[in-house]
mmCIF file of C-alpha atoms in Angstrom:
data_model
loop_
_atom_site.group_PDB
_atom_site.id
_atom_site.type_symbol
_atom_site.label_atom_id
_atom_site.label_comp_id
_atom_site.label_asym_id
_atom_site.label_seq_id
_atom_site.Cartn_x
_atom_site.Cartn_y
_atom_site.Cartn_z
ATOM 1 C CA MET A 1 56.943 39.790 49.701
ATOM 2 C CA ALA A 2 53.977 37.607 50.643
ATOM 3 C CA LEU A 3 52.727 37.217 54.178
ATOM 4 C CA PRO A 4 54.065 34.206 56.059
ATOM 5 C CA ASP A 5 51.456 31.421 56.365
ATOM 6 C CA ARG A 6 51.005 32.031 60.105
ATOM 7 C CA GLU A 7 50.293 35.748 59.577
ATOM 8 C CA ALA A 8 48.008 35.052 56.609
ATOM 9 C CA ALA A 9 45.952 32.720 58.821
ATOM 10 C CA ARG A 10 45.738 35.404 61.528
ATOM 11 C CA VAL A 11 44.622 37.989 58.955
ATOM 12 C CA GLU A 12 41.901 35.653 57.707
ATOM 13 C CA GLU A 13 40.693 34.947 61.248
ATOM 14 C CA LEU A 14 40.851 38.482 62.690
ATOM 15 C CA LEU A 15 39.896 40.625 59.738
ATOM 16 C CA GLY A 16 37.393 38.098 58.425
ATOM 17 C CA ALA A 17 35.489 38.277 61.727
ATOM 18 C CA PHE A 18 35.924 42.066 61.916
ATOM 19 C CA CYS A 19 34.504 42.550 58.409
ATOM 20 C CA ARG A 20 31.565 40.188 58.953
ATOM 21 C CA ALA A 21 30.627 42.019 62.165
ATOM 22 C CA ARG A 22 30.554 45.416 60.426
ATOM 23 C CA CYS A 23 28.566 44.501 57.293
ATOM 24 C CA GLY A 24 24.893 45.298 56.881
ATOM 25 C CA GLU A 25 22.338 47.737 55.411
ATOM 26 C CA GLY A 26 24.009 47.612 52.001
ATOM 27 C CA VAL A 27 27.447 48.350 53.452
ATOM 28 C CA THR A 28 30.188 45.779 53.095
ATOM 29 C CA LEU A 29 33.622 45.742 54.625
ATOM 30 C CA ALA A 30 36.304 43.544 53.114
ATOM 31 C CA TYR A 31 40.035 43.094 53.279
ATOM 32 C CA GLN A 32 42.447 42.683 50.397
ATOM 33 C CA VAL A 33 45.908 41.162 50.757
ATOM 34 C CA ARG A 34 48.738 42.297 48.495
ATOM 35 C CA GLY A 35 52.165 41.090 49.476
ATOM 36 C CA ASN A 36 52.756 42.041 53.097
ATOM 37 C CA ARG A 37 49.995 44.671 53.104
ATOM 38 C CA VAL A 38 46.344 44.213 54.016
ATOM 39 C CA ALA A 39 43.854 46.909 53.005
ATOM 40 C CA LEU A 40 40.485 47.351 54.695
ATOM 41 C CA VAL A 41 37.903 48.568 52.137
ATOM 42 C CA GLU A 42 34.332 49.748 52.745
ATOM 43 C CA THR A 43 31.788 49.573 49.912
ATOM 44 C CA ARG A 44 28.369 51.221 49.996
ATOM 45 C CA PRO A 45 25.759 52.491 47.517
ATOM 46 C CA LEU A 46 25.954 56.137 46.506
ATOM 47 C CA PHE A 47 23.278 58.317 48.088
ATOM 48 C CA ILE A 48 22.381 59.918 44.755
ATOM 49 C CA ASP A 49 22.224 56.619 42.826
ATOM 50 C CA PRO A 50 21.986 53.457 44.959
ATOM 51 C CA ASP A 51 22.724 51.303 41.902
ATOM 52 C CA ILE A 52 26.300 52.614 41.916
ATOM 53 C CA LEU A 53 28.651 51.254 44.566
ATOM 54 C CA ASN A 54 31.429 53.395 46.020
ATOM 55 C CA SER A 55 34.511 51.842 47.610
ATOM 56 C CA VAL A 56 36.696 53.692 50.100
ATOM 57 C CA ASN A 57 40.001 52.622 51.630
ATOM 58 C CA VAL A 58 39.624 52.700 55.406
ATOM 59 C CA ALA A 59 42.921 51.401 56.770
ATOM 60 C CA GLN A 60 45.998 49.453 55.834
ATOM 61 C CA PHE A 61 48.023 47.029 57.910
ATOM 62 C CA GLU A 62 51.617 46.348 56.849
ATOM 63 C CA PHE A 63 53.696 43.446 58.173
ATOM 64 C CA ASP A 64 57.461 43.722 58.669
ATOM 65 C CA PRO A 65 58.864 40.169 58.554
ATOM 66 C CA GLY A 66 62.162 41.237 60.141
ATOM 67 C CA SER A 67 60.656 42.647 63.337
ATOM 68 C CA GLN A 68 57.424 40.578 63.176
ATOM 69 C CA ILE A 69 55.509 43.838 63.817
ATOM 70 C CA TRP A 70 52.454 45.245 62.060
ATOM 71 C CA THR A 71 52.121 48.951 61.216
ATOM 72 C CA LEU A 72 48.773 50.735 60.893
ATOM 73 C CA TYR A 73 47.963 53.401 58.309
ATOM 74 C CA TRP A 74 44.852 55.462 57.583
ATOM 75 C CA TYR A 75 43.723 57.202 54.384
ATOM 76 C CA ASP A 76 43.167 60.945 54.126
ATOM 77 C CA ARG A 77 40.413 62.569 52.050
ATOM 78 C CA LYS A 78 42.633 62.428 48.955
ATOM 79 C CA ASN A 79 43.082 58.670 49.450
ATOM 80 C CA ARG A 80 46.716 59.012 50.492
ATOM 81 C CA ARG A 81 48.083 56.559 53.024
ATOM 82 C CA GLN A 82 49.229 58.172 56.293
ATOM 83 C CA PRO A 83 50.838 56.623 59.394
ATOM 84 C CA TYR A 84 48.393 56.273 62.264
ATOM 85 C CA PRO A 85 49.167 59.342 64.387
ATOM 86 C CA THR A 86 48.897 58.221 67.998
ATOM 87 C CA GLY A 87 52.191 56.422 68.478
ATOM 88 C CA ARG A 88 50.273 53.155 68.769
ATOM 89 C CA ASN A 89 50.715 52.504 65.060
ATOM 90 C CA ARG A 90 53.269 49.668 65.456
ATOM 91 C CA ASP A 91 52.014 46.658 67.352
ATOM 92 C CA ALA A 92 50.444 43.222 67.142
ATOM 93 C CA LEU A 93 47.700 42.759 64.559
ATOM 94 C CA GLU A 94 45.057 42.067 67.214
ATOM 95 C CA ARG A 95 45.659 45.408 68.935
ATOM 96 C CA LEU A 96 45.705 47.355 65.682
ATOM 97 C CA VAL A 97 42.434 45.806 64.495
ATOM 98 C CA ALA A 98 40.916 46.699 67.887
ATOM 99 C CA GLU A 99 42.241 50.261 67.479
ATOM 100 C CA VAL A 100 40.509 50.584 64.089
ATOM 101 C CA GLY A 101 37.282 49.232 65.590
ATOM 102 C CA ALA A 102 37.388 51.603 68.576
ATOM 103 C CA ASP A 103 38.570 54.522 66.424
ATOM 104 C CA PRO A 104 39.523 56.841 69.316
ATOM 105 C CA THR A 105 40.807 59.472 66.852
ATOM 106 C CA GLY A 106 37.734 59.448 64.585
ATOM 107 C CA ILE A 107 39.737 59.018 61.373
ATOM 108 C CA PHE A 108 38.483 55.593 60.276
ATOM 109 C CA TRP A 109 34.712 55.845 60.732
ATOM 110 C CA GLU A 110 32.407 58.828 60.586
#
């Protein structure tokens, strides 16, 4: 199921600004929309060979059209999606994007 137009516009506004603010020094952050899920992906050059780019899933936001609520997920070291563990994983998109940016648990950014 695709995102409703209103939510797609919010994703473009919020995550577009979030990604632009975190790019630099060869590191890019982008979002990818697939259906009702939005993945946040970081790409950077490999330390051993800077000509090779490595992409890592950082977070995923999933929209439930019935409840109009977003759910936040993180990726473990084996690239498996896990529910965000703090109990604040279901909320408005703005708050979840802020949670990823603040990263109080240390699971999104090193």
